[in-house]
mmCIF file of C-alpha atoms and ligand atoms in Angstrom:
data_model
loop_
_atom_site.group_PDB
_atom_site.id
_atom_site.type_symbol
_atom_site.label_atom_id
_atom_site.label_comp_id
_atom_site.label_asym_id
_atom_site.label_seq_id
_atom_site.Cartn_x
_atom_site.Cartn_y
_atom_site.Cartn_z
ATOM 1 C CA MET A 26 -81.205 60.909 19.560
ATOM 2 C CA ASN A 27 -79.613 60.342 16.225
ATOM 3 C CA GLU A 28 -76.476 58.807 16.053
ATOM 4 C CA THR A 29 -73.822 60.334 14.543
ATOM 5 C CA LYS A 30 -72.436 58.158 11.626
ATOM 6 C CA LEU A 31 -69.243 58.078 8.821
ATOM 7 C CA LYS A 32 -70.772 57.697 5.776
ATOM 8 C CA ILE A 33 -68.826 55.347 3.051
ATOM 9 C CA ALA A 34 -68.810 55.527 -0.455
ATOM 10 C CA LEU A 35 -67.931 52.376 -2.134
ATOM 11 C CA GLN A 36 -68.564 50.950 -6.514
ATOM 12 C CA LYS A 37 -71.657 49.830 -6.854
ATOM 13 C CA SER A 38 -70.780 47.151 -9.022
ATOM 14 C CA GLY A 39 -67.529 46.898 -10.625
ATOM 15 C CA ARG A 40 -63.306 45.575 -10.060
ATOM 16 C CA LEU A 41 -63.075 47.444 -6.549
ATOM 17 C CA SER A 42 -66.912 46.198 -5.361
ATOM 18 C CA ALA A 43 -66.183 42.894 -4.123
ATOM 19 C CA ASP A 44 -62.749 43.980 -2.434
ATOM 20 C CA SER A 45 -64.060 46.875 -0.222
ATOM 21 C CA ILE A 46 -67.228 44.837 0.495
ATOM 22 C CA ASN A 47 -64.893 42.321 2.264
ATOM 23 C CA LEU A 48 -62.281 44.951 3.644
ATOM 24 C CA LEU A 49 -65.214 46.240 5.394
ATOM 25 C CA LYS A 50 -66.611 42.746 6.372
ATOM 26 C CA THR A 51 -62.671 41.559 7.374
ATOM 27 C CA CYS A 52 -63.330 44.649 9.721
ATOM 28 C CA GLY A 53 -66.113 42.684 11.760
ATOM 29 C CA ILE A 54 -68.563 45.249 10.279
ATOM 30 C CA GLY A 55 -71.737 43.621 9.148
ATOM 31 C CA PHE A 56 -73.924 44.541 6.578
ATOM 32 C CA ASN A 57 -76.487 43.738 3.717
ATOM 33 C CA ASP A 58 -75.039 44.564 0.587
ATOM 34 C CA GLY A 59 -77.977 42.615 -1.667
ATOM 35 C CA LEU A 60 -77.900 43.078 -5.269
ATOM 36 C CA GLY A 61 -79.606 46.727 -6.184
ATOM 37 C CA LYS A 62 -79.043 48.741 -2.900
ATOM 38 C CA LEU A 63 -77.689 52.456 -2.994
ATOM 39 C CA ARG A 64 -77.460 53.127 0.703
ATOM 40 C CA THR A 65 -77.319 50.370 3.634
ATOM 41 C CA GLU A 66 -76.139 51.179 7.292
ATOM 42 C CA ALA A 67 -73.927 48.903 9.445
ATOM 43 C CA GLU A 68 -75.177 46.681 11.658
ATOM 44 C CA ASN A 69 -72.722 47.012 14.455
ATOM 45 C CA PHE A 70 -70.617 49.984 13.224
ATOM 46 C CA PRO A 71 -71.939 53.572 13.217
ATOM 47 C CA LEU A 72 -71.257 53.485 9.350
ATOM 48 C CA GLU A 73 -73.960 54.356 6.283
ATOM 49 C CA ILE A 74 -72.923 52.943 2.949
ATOM 50 C CA PHE A 75 -73.617 54.206 -0.159
ATOM 51 C CA PHE A 76 -73.139 52.337 -3.431
ATOM 52 C CA LEU A 77 -72.211 54.303 -6.568
ATOM 53 C CA ARG A 78 -70.221 54.501 -9.858
ATOM 54 C CA ASP A 79 -66.558 54.823 -9.201
ATOM 55 C CA ASP A 80 -66.314 58.511 -11.702
ATOM 56 C CA ASP A 81 -68.689 59.776 -9.207
ATOM 57 C CA ILE A 82 -66.901 58.565 -5.667
ATOM 58 C CA PRO A 83 -64.376 61.623 -5.270
ATOM 59 C CA GLU A 84 -66.825 64.348 -6.496
ATOM 60 C CA TYR A 85 -69.714 63.219 -3.448
ATOM 61 C CA VAL A 86 -66.604 63.223 -0.759
ATOM 62 C CA SER A 87 -65.334 66.687 -1.861
ATOM 63 C CA ASP A 88 -68.791 67.636 -1.484
ATOM 64 C CA GLY A 89 -69.645 66.499 1.837
ATOM 65 C CA VAL A 90 -72.366 63.649 0.656
ATOM 66 C CA ALA A 91 -70.088 61.107 1.826
ATOM 67 C CA ASP A 92 -67.172 61.692 4.045
ATOM 68 C CA ILE A 93 -64.933 58.623 3.102
ATOM 69 C CA GLY A 94 -64.353 56.525 -0.397
ATOM 70 C CA ILE A 95 -62.775 53.826 -2.241
ATOM 71 C CA VAL A 96 -61.835 54.323 -5.366
ATOM 72 C CA GLY A 97 -58.861 53.954 -7.282
ATOM 73 C CA GLU A 98 -55.781 55.984 -7.821
ATOM 74 C CA ASN A 99 -56.554 57.145 -10.954
ATOM 75 C CA VAL A 100 -60.336 57.756 -10.822
ATOM 76 C CA LEU A 101 -59.409 60.660 -7.622
ATOM 77 C CA ALA A 102 -55.999 61.603 -10.181
ATOM 78 C CA GLU A 103 -58.274 62.410 -13.226
ATOM 79 C CA THR A 104 -61.309 64.035 -11.349
ATOM 80 C CA GLN A 105 -59.207 66.179 -9.703
ATOM 81 C CA LYS A 106 -61.205 66.472 -6.318
ATOM 82 C CA ASN A 107 -60.393 67.946 -3.485
ATOM 83 C CA CYS A 108 -59.993 64.783 -1.430
ATOM 84 C CA VAL A 109 -57.238 63.604 0.726
ATOM 85 C CA MET A 110 -55.643 60.069 0.255
ATOM 86 C CA ILE A 111 -55.559 57.954 3.556
ATOM 87 C CA GLU A 112 -54.522 54.953 2.929
ATOM 88 C CA LYS A 113 -53.003 52.861 0.137
ATOM 89 C CA LEU A 114 -55.577 49.227 0.557
ATOM 90 C CA GLY A 115 -53.640 46.837 -1.757
ATOM 91 C CA PHE A 116 -55.843 45.907 -4.326
ATOM 92 C CA GLY A 117 -57.340 47.156 -7.512
ATOM 93 C CA LYS A 118 -53.550 46.854 -9.018
ATOM 94 C CA CYS A 119 -53.020 48.034 -12.234
ATOM 95 C CA ARG A 120 -51.172 51.341 -14.484
ATOM 96 C CA LEU A 121 -52.112 53.454 -16.778
ATOM 97 C CA SER A 122 -50.039 53.007 -19.951
ATOM 98 C CA LEU A 123 -49.082 54.631 -23.223
ATOM 99 C CA ALA A 124 -49.522 51.665 -25.920
ATOM 100 C CA VAL A 125 -49.078 51.812 -29.586
ATOM 101 C CA PRO A 126 -50.013 50.064 -32.417
ATOM 102 C CA LYS A 127 -46.906 46.932 -32.703
ATOM 103 C CA SER A 128 -46.223 48.286 -36.606
ATOM 104 C CA PHE A 129 -45.578 51.936 -34.341
ATOM 105 C CA ASP A 130 -41.795 52.587 -34.881
ATOM 106 C CA TYR A 131 -41.431 53.521 -31.341
ATOM 107 C CA GLN A 132 -38.148 54.974 -29.949
ATOM 108 C CA THR A 133 -38.779 57.401 -27.359
ATOM 109 C CA ILE A 134 -41.607 59.169 -26.009
ATOM 110 C CA ALA A 135 -40.805 62.089 -28.422
ATOM 111 C CA ASN A 136 -42.299 60.260 -31.445
ATOM 112 C CA LEU A 137 -45.737 60.801 -29.932
ATOM 113 C CA ASN A 138 -45.601 64.564 -31.108
ATOM 114 C CA ASN A 139 -48.911 65.793 -33.035
ATOM 115 C CA LYS A 140 -49.768 61.979 -32.964
ATOM 116 C CA ARG A 141 -53.874 61.526 -31.580
ATOM 117 C CA ILE A 142 -54.352 59.825 -28.168
ATOM 118 C CA ALA A 143 -57.228 58.060 -27.201
ATOM 119 C CA THR A 144 -57.837 57.470 -23.630
ATOM 120 C CA SER A 145 -60.723 57.962 -20.811
ATOM 121 C CA TYR A 146 -57.915 60.090 -19.193
ATOM 122 C CA PRO A 147 -57.367 62.998 -20.757
ATOM 123 C CA ASN A 148 -56.895 65.216 -17.467
ATOM 124 C CA VAL A 149 -54.104 62.800 -16.230
ATOM 125 C CA LEU A 150 -52.911 61.787 -19.955
ATOM 126 C CA SER A 151 -52.567 65.833 -20.745
ATOM 127 C CA ARG A 152 -50.140 66.425 -17.529
ATOM 128 C CA PHE A 153 -48.027 63.535 -18.448
ATOM 129 C CA LEU A 154 -47.227 65.139 -21.471
ATOM 130 C CA ALA A 155 -46.645 68.669 -20.969
ATOM 131 C CA GLU A 156 -44.132 67.301 -18.355
ATOM 132 C CA ASN A 157 -42.638 65.419 -20.714
ATOM 133 C CA ASN A 158 -42.838 68.400 -23.511
ATOM 134 C CA ILE A 159 -44.825 66.458 -25.987
ATOM 135 C CA LYS A 160 -47.736 68.284 -27.959
ATOM 136 C CA ALA A 161 -50.224 65.310 -29.316
ATOM 137 C CA GLU A 162 -54.234 65.622 -30.208
ATOM 138 C CA ILE A 163 -55.928 64.096 -27.097
ATOM 139 C CA HIS A 164 -59.106 62.082 -28.074
ATOM 140 C CA THR A 165 -61.464 61.238 -24.771
ATOM 141 C CA ILE A 166 -63.204 58.708 -24.956
ATOM 142 C CA SER A 167 -65.537 56.716 -22.712
ATOM 143 C CA GLY A 168 -65.036 53.250 -23.159
ATOM 144 C CA SER A 169 -63.086 50.532 -25.445
ATOM 145 C CA VAL A 170 -60.213 52.549 -25.635
ATOM 146 C CA GLU A 171 -58.191 49.874 -26.989
ATOM 147 C CA ILE A 172 -60.015 49.647 -30.171
ATOM 148 C CA ALA A 173 -59.781 52.848 -31.058
ATOM 149 C CA PRO A 174 -56.064 52.536 -33.625
ATOM 150 C CA GLY A 175 -57.485 49.330 -35.019
ATOM 151 C CA ILE A 176 -60.515 51.585 -36.346
ATOM 152 C CA GLY A 177 -58.632 54.666 -37.477
ATOM 153 C CA LEU A 178 -59.551 56.995 -34.516
ATOM 154 C CA ALA A 179 -56.117 57.110 -33.124
ATOM 155 C CA ASP A 180 -52.089 56.598 -33.628
ATOM 156 C CA ALA A 181 -51.656 55.341 -29.811
ATOM 157 C CA VAL A 182 -53.905 54.906 -26.774
ATOM 158 C CA CYS A 183 -53.677 55.185 -22.849
ATOM 159 C CA ASP A 184 -55.430 53.178 -20.916
ATOM 160 C CA LEU A 185 -55.364 51.092 -17.617
ATOM 161 C CA VAL A 186 -53.488 47.934 -17.983
ATOM 162 C CA SER A 187 -53.335 44.789 -15.385
ATOM 163 C CA SER A 188 -52.512 41.701 -17.387
ATOM 164 C CA GLY A 189 -51.873 43.413 -20.113
ATOM 165 C CA SER A 190 -53.864 41.003 -22.464
ATOM 166 C CA THR A 191 -56.059 43.529 -23.935
ATOM 167 C CA LEU A 192 -53.672 45.378 -25.055
ATOM 168 C CA PHE A 193 -52.292 41.812 -26.496
ATOM 169 C CA THR A 194 -55.533 40.603 -28.237
ATOM 170 C CA ASN A 195 -55.604 44.121 -29.808
ATOM 171 C CA GLY A 196 -52.235 43.864 -31.360
ATOM 172 C CA LEU A 197 -50.760 46.969 -28.963
ATOM 173 C CA ARG A 198 -47.337 47.382 -27.121
ATOM 174 C CA GLU A 199 -47.067 49.194 -24.133
ATOM 175 C CA VAL A 200 -44.641 51.947 -23.999
ATOM 176 C CA GLU A 201 -44.953 53.891 -21.174
ATOM 177 C CA THR A 202 -46.315 53.774 -17.482
ATOM 178 C CA VAL A 203 -47.944 57.037 -16.918
ATOM 179 C CA LEU A 204 -48.997 56.159 -13.616
ATOM 180 C CA ILE A 205 -49.344 53.341 -10.876
ATOM 181 C CA SER A 206 -52.478 52.739 -9.189
ATOM 182 C CA GLU A 207 -54.464 50.778 -6.978
ATOM 183 C CA ALA A 208 -57.636 51.136 -4.869
ATOM 184 C CA ILE A 209 -57.280 53.584 -1.981
ATOM 185 C CA LEU A 210 -59.234 55.235 1.136
ATOM 186 C CA ILE A 211 -59.961 59.454 0.733
ATOM 187 C CA SER A 212 -61.554 61.619 2.780
ATOM 188 C CA ARG A 213 -62.653 64.651 2.529
ATOM 189 C CA SER A 214 -60.437 67.176 4.275
ATOM 190 C CA ASN A 215 -62.285 68.761 7.130
ATOM 191 C CA LEU A 216 -64.383 66.207 9.185
ATOM 192 C CA ASN A 217 -65.644 67.152 12.785
ATOM 193 C CA GLY A 218 -64.249 65.726 15.614
ATOM 194 C CA GLU A 219 -66.970 63.036 15.963
ATOM 195 C CA LEU A 220 -66.791 61.683 12.407
ATOM 196 C CA GLN A 221 -62.642 61.624 13.290
ATOM 197 C CA THR A 222 -63.126 59.330 15.981
ATOM 198 C CA ILE A 223 -65.253 57.416 14.180
ATOM 199 C CA LEU A 224 -62.764 57.183 11.338
ATOM 200 C CA ASP A 225 -59.619 56.547 13.288
ATOM 201 C CA LYS A 226 -61.639 53.066 14.922
ATOM 202 C CA LEU A 227 -61.786 52.275 11.329
ATOM 203 C CA LEU A 228 -58.582 52.976 10.485
ATOM 204 C CA PHE A 229 -57.419 51.211 13.153
ATOM 205 C CA ARG A 230 -59.185 48.175 11.916
ATOM 206 C CA LEU A 231 -58.138 48.099 8.291
ATOM 207 C CA LYS A 232 -54.569 48.384 9.863
ATOM 208 C CA ALA A 233 -54.920 45.045 11.591
ATOM 209 C CA VAL A 234 -56.505 43.662 8.647
ATOM 210 C CA ARG A 235 -53.947 44.704 6.047
ATOM 211 C CA ALA A 236 -50.968 43.716 8.073
ATOM 212 C CA ALA A 237 -52.653 40.222 8.620
ATOM 213 C CA ARG A 238 -52.816 40.072 5.352
ATOM 214 C CA GLN A 239 -49.095 40.603 4.959
ATOM 215 C CA ASN A 240 -48.597 37.677 7.424
ATOM 216 C CA ARG A 241 -48.879 33.716 7.980
ATOM 217 C CA TYR A 242 -48.600 32.254 11.536
ATOM 218 C CA ILE A 243 -46.255 29.554 11.169
ATOM 219 C CA LEU A 244 -46.014 26.178 13.967
ATOM 220 C CA LEU A 245 -43.347 23.724 13.561
ATOM 221 C CA ASN A 246 -41.756 21.314 15.319
ATOM 222 C CA ALA A 247 -37.671 21.255 16.012
ATOM 223 C CA PRO A 248 -34.959 19.202 17.413
ATOM 224 C CA ASN A 249 -33.565 21.342 20.930
ATOM 225 C CA ASP A 250 -30.009 21.147 19.485
ATOM 226 C CA LYS A 251 -31.329 22.883 16.504
ATOM 227 C CA LEU A 252 -33.375 25.594 18.457
ATOM 228 C CA GLN A 253 -30.982 28.437 18.073
ATOM 229 C CA GLU A 254 -30.714 28.200 14.115
ATOM 230 C CA ILE A 255 -34.374 27.570 13.727
ATOM 231 C CA THR A 256 -35.434 30.301 16.108
ATOM 232 C CA ALA A 257 -33.022 33.095 15.023
ATOM 233 C CA LEU A 258 -34.863 32.530 10.969
ATOM 234 C CA LEU A 259 -37.909 33.151 12.725
ATOM 235 C CA PRO A 260 -38.506 37.129 14.141
ATOM 236 C CA GLY A 261 -42.140 36.304 15.165
ATOM 237 C CA ILE A 262 -43.623 39.917 16.328
ATOM 238 C CA LYS A 263 -41.429 40.136 19.708
ATOM 239 C CA SER A 264 -39.630 36.732 19.188
ATOM 240 C CA PRO A 265 -40.950 32.960 18.731
ATOM 241 C CA THR A 266 -42.118 31.284 21.263
ATOM 242 C CA VAL A 267 -41.138 28.271 22.286
ATOM 243 C CA MET A 268 -42.967 25.323 24.008
ATOM 244 C CA PRO A 269 -41.655 21.626 24.669
ATOM 245 C CA LEU A 270 -43.234 18.721 22.813
ATOM 246 C CA ALA A 271 -44.083 15.783 24.871
ATOM 247 C CA GLU A 272 -41.161 13.998 23.159
ATOM 248 C CA THR A 273 -38.188 14.934 25.023
ATOM 249 C CA GLY A 274 -35.257 16.348 22.671
ATOM 250 C CA TRP A 275 -38.278 18.474 20.602
ATOM 251 C CA SER A 276 -39.855 21.622 20.972
ATOM 252 C CA SER A 277 -42.712 23.230 19.459
ATOM 253 C CA ILE A 278 -41.987 26.538 17.401
ATOM 254 C CA HIS A 279 -45.325 29.306 17.196
ATOM 255 C CA SER A 280 -44.185 32.639 14.962
ATOM 256 C CA VAL A 281 -45.066 34.914 12.355
ATOM 257 C CA ILE A 282 -43.859 35.650 8.932
ATOM 258 C CA ASN A 283 -43.911 37.947 6.232
ATOM 259 C CA GLU A 284 -45.845 36.615 3.502
ATOM 260 C CA ASN A 285 -43.195 37.798 0.763
ATOM 261 C CA ASP A 286 -40.263 35.769 2.270
ATOM 262 C CA PHE A 287 -42.445 32.761 2.663
ATOM 263 C CA TRP A 288 -41.072 30.208 0.597
ATOM 264 C CA GLU A 289 -37.525 31.197 1.137
ATOM 265 C CA ILE A 290 -37.775 30.717 4.856
ATOM 266 C CA VAL A 291 -40.104 27.023 4.581
ATOM 267 C CA GLU A 292 -37.210 26.168 2.409
ATOM 268 C CA GLN A 293 -34.283 26.743 5.047
ATOM 269 C CA LEU A 294 -36.666 25.444 7.983
ATOM 270 C CA LYS A 295 -36.705 22.323 6.600
ATOM 271 C CA ALA A 296 -32.948 21.893 5.471
ATOM 272 C CA LYS A 297 -32.630 23.035 9.492
ATOM 273 C CA GLY A 298 -34.764 20.472 10.088
ATOM 274 C CA ALA A 299 -38.326 21.484 11.061
ATOM 275 C CA GLU A 300 -40.949 18.963 10.630
ATOM 276 C CA GLY A 301 -44.748 18.778 11.215
ATOM 277 C CA ILE A 302 -45.200 22.688 9.319
ATOM 278 C CA LEU A 303 -48.299 24.418 9.699
ATOM 279 C CA VAL A 304 -49.202 27.829 8.156
ATOM 280 C CA LEU A 305 -52.102 29.781 9.098
ATOM 281 C CA SER A 306 -53.523 32.562 7.571
ATOM 282 C CA ILE A 307 -54.029 35.497 10.132
ATOM 283 C CA ASP A 308 -57.500 37.530 10.287
ATOM 284 C CA GLN A 309 -56.465 40.775 12.238
ATOM 285 C CA MET A 310 -53.102 41.440 13.640
ATOM 286 C CA ILE A 311 -52.907 44.042 16.145
ATOM 287 C CA GLU A 312 -48.650 45.680 17.031
HETATM 288 O O1 PRT B 154 -69.106 51.557 -13.730
HETATM 289 P P1 PRT B 154 -68.344 52.054 -12.932
HETATM 290 O O2 PRT B 154 -67.861 53.318 -13.807
HETATM 291 O O3 PRT B 154 -68.313 52.144 -11.789
HETATM 292 O O4 PRT B 154 -66.947 51.279 -13.272
HETATM 293 P P2 PRT B 154 -65.612 51.350 -14.432
HETATM 294 O O5 PRT B 154 -66.177 50.182 -15.191
HETATM 295 O O6 PRT B 154 -65.473 52.870 -14.617
HETATM 296 O O7 PRT B 154 -64.852 50.640 -13.781
HETATM 297 P P3 PRT B 154 -64.508 49.102 -13.446
HETATM 298 O O8 PRT B 154 -65.153 48.556 -12.371
HETATM 299 O O9 PRT B 154 -63.601 48.753 -14.604
HETATM 300 O O10 PRT B 154 -62.877 49.664 -12.889
HETATM 301 C C1 PRT B 154 -62.787 50.215 -11.320
HETATM 302 C C2 PRT B 154 -61.059 50.358 -10.902
HETATM 303 O O11 PRT B 154 -60.470 49.100 -10.964
HETATM 304 C C3 PRT B 154 -60.152 51.357 -11.980
HETATM 305 O O12 PRT B 154 -60.785 52.929 -11.427
HETATM 306 C C4 PRT B 154 -59.368 50.978 -11.888
HETATM 307 O O13 PRT B 154 -58.666 51.750 -10.154
HETATM 308 C C5 PRT B 154 -59.334 49.410 -11.124
HETATM 309 N N1 PRT B 154 -58.537 48.036 -12.035
HETATM 310 C C6 PRT B 154 -57.801 47.397 -11.419
HETATM 311 C C7 PRT B 154 -59.118 48.380 -13.499
HETATM 312 C C8 PRT B 154 -58.030 47.064 -14.289
HETATM 313 N N2 PRT B 154 -57.323 46.682 -13.109
HETATM 314 C C9 PRT B 154 -58.206 47.021 -15.545
HETATM 315 N N3 PRT B 154 -57.610 46.104 -15.978
HETATM 316 N N4 PRT B 154 -60.227 48.638 -14.216
HETATM 317 C C10 PRT B 154 -60.021 48.286 -15.195
HETATM 318 N N5 PRT B 154 -59.082 47.663 -16.210
HETATM 319 C C11 PRT B 154 -59.883 47.545 -17.653
HETATM 320 C C12 PRT B 154 -58.811 48.518 -18.675
HETATM 321 O O14 PRT B 154 -59.704 49.922 -18.979
HETATM 322 C C13 PRT B 154 -58.526 47.136 -19.760
HETATM 323 O O15 PRT B 154 -59.520 47.207 -20.497
HETATM 324 O O16 PRT B 154 -59.188 46.368 -17.963
HETATM 325 C C14 PRT B 154 -58.561 46.079 -19.070
HETATM 326 C C15 PRT B 154 -57.386 45.879 -19.274
HETATM 327 O O17 PRT B 154 -57.290 44.227 -18.240
HETATM 328 P P4 PRT B 154 -55.821 43.398 -18.772
HETATM 329 O O18 PRT B 154 -55.973 42.584 -17.658
HETATM 330 O O19 PRT B 154 -56.251 42.599 -20.179
HETATM 331 O O20 PRT B 154 -54.559 43.895 -18.771
HETATM 332 ZN ZN1 ZN B 155 -66.047 53.960 -13.792
#
């Protein structure tokens, strides 16, 4: 009997590929992602993996060729396919922005009226311009959008930005954010019961991995007369674990802290007399 498998579409080669593959592997799903593979099956989870161009993923998912997929929010927004966003994945972060040459006297978005804007995102851009009552000419090009003003093809561009260095080296200035994006897990809307059960199992693991990435395990030694003050800084999952050290008057404290608060808390812990602070990354965290 054929086992039911959930079909997932990942980007074949590009900015989201390595992180997408790593995410599944950190979820304990083993598979061969050798070069040039178009399709593979997971060894220890009912999952079939397709490697595709990112732009095609929403269509494959909405058509039911794949059940779920990982793409940038920018791609889903542009292709306007009938897919559901299930989960933000925390990588592939970027923004779709409007940018103009440094010589462009840009004051407000109204300055884009009657201008030519080059982009690979005509649908997202035309919605944004309509919402802002701007009438501009959209020139759709598929790559190297940033060179369009320099060669006289456009007055402005609408392109993805992460560090901003591409815009900078092309003499462009970012003036409006059209869309904020990161990699997301998408699904078709009508998964049957069996596939939904597999997806729920995958989501359970994804959430454990995401929670773990946002937290650190911390161990430290504290003088007993400072225990109360130190444990107050460390909420932990329920509360911190406190164990006596072999040396009298000292305890070992174990806890979990959020990576955003990490440095600030470590400084406060040291100020309160904590010693031997160890910080470990967590693989999975199930609350
Ligand atoms: O071959 P395929 O069609 O699958 O890949 P692709 O070439 O269309 O996409 P790819 O691999 O470049 O990007 C995949 C996804 O990564 C995008 O859809 C975004 O969701 C996300 N992402 C995150 C980015 C960037 N950051 C990014 N910086 N995609 C593209 N860029 C480009 C941008 O277009 C510009 O040319 O990088 C340049 C700007 O980078 P900075 O750092 O100089 O600002
Ligand atoms: Zn693409």
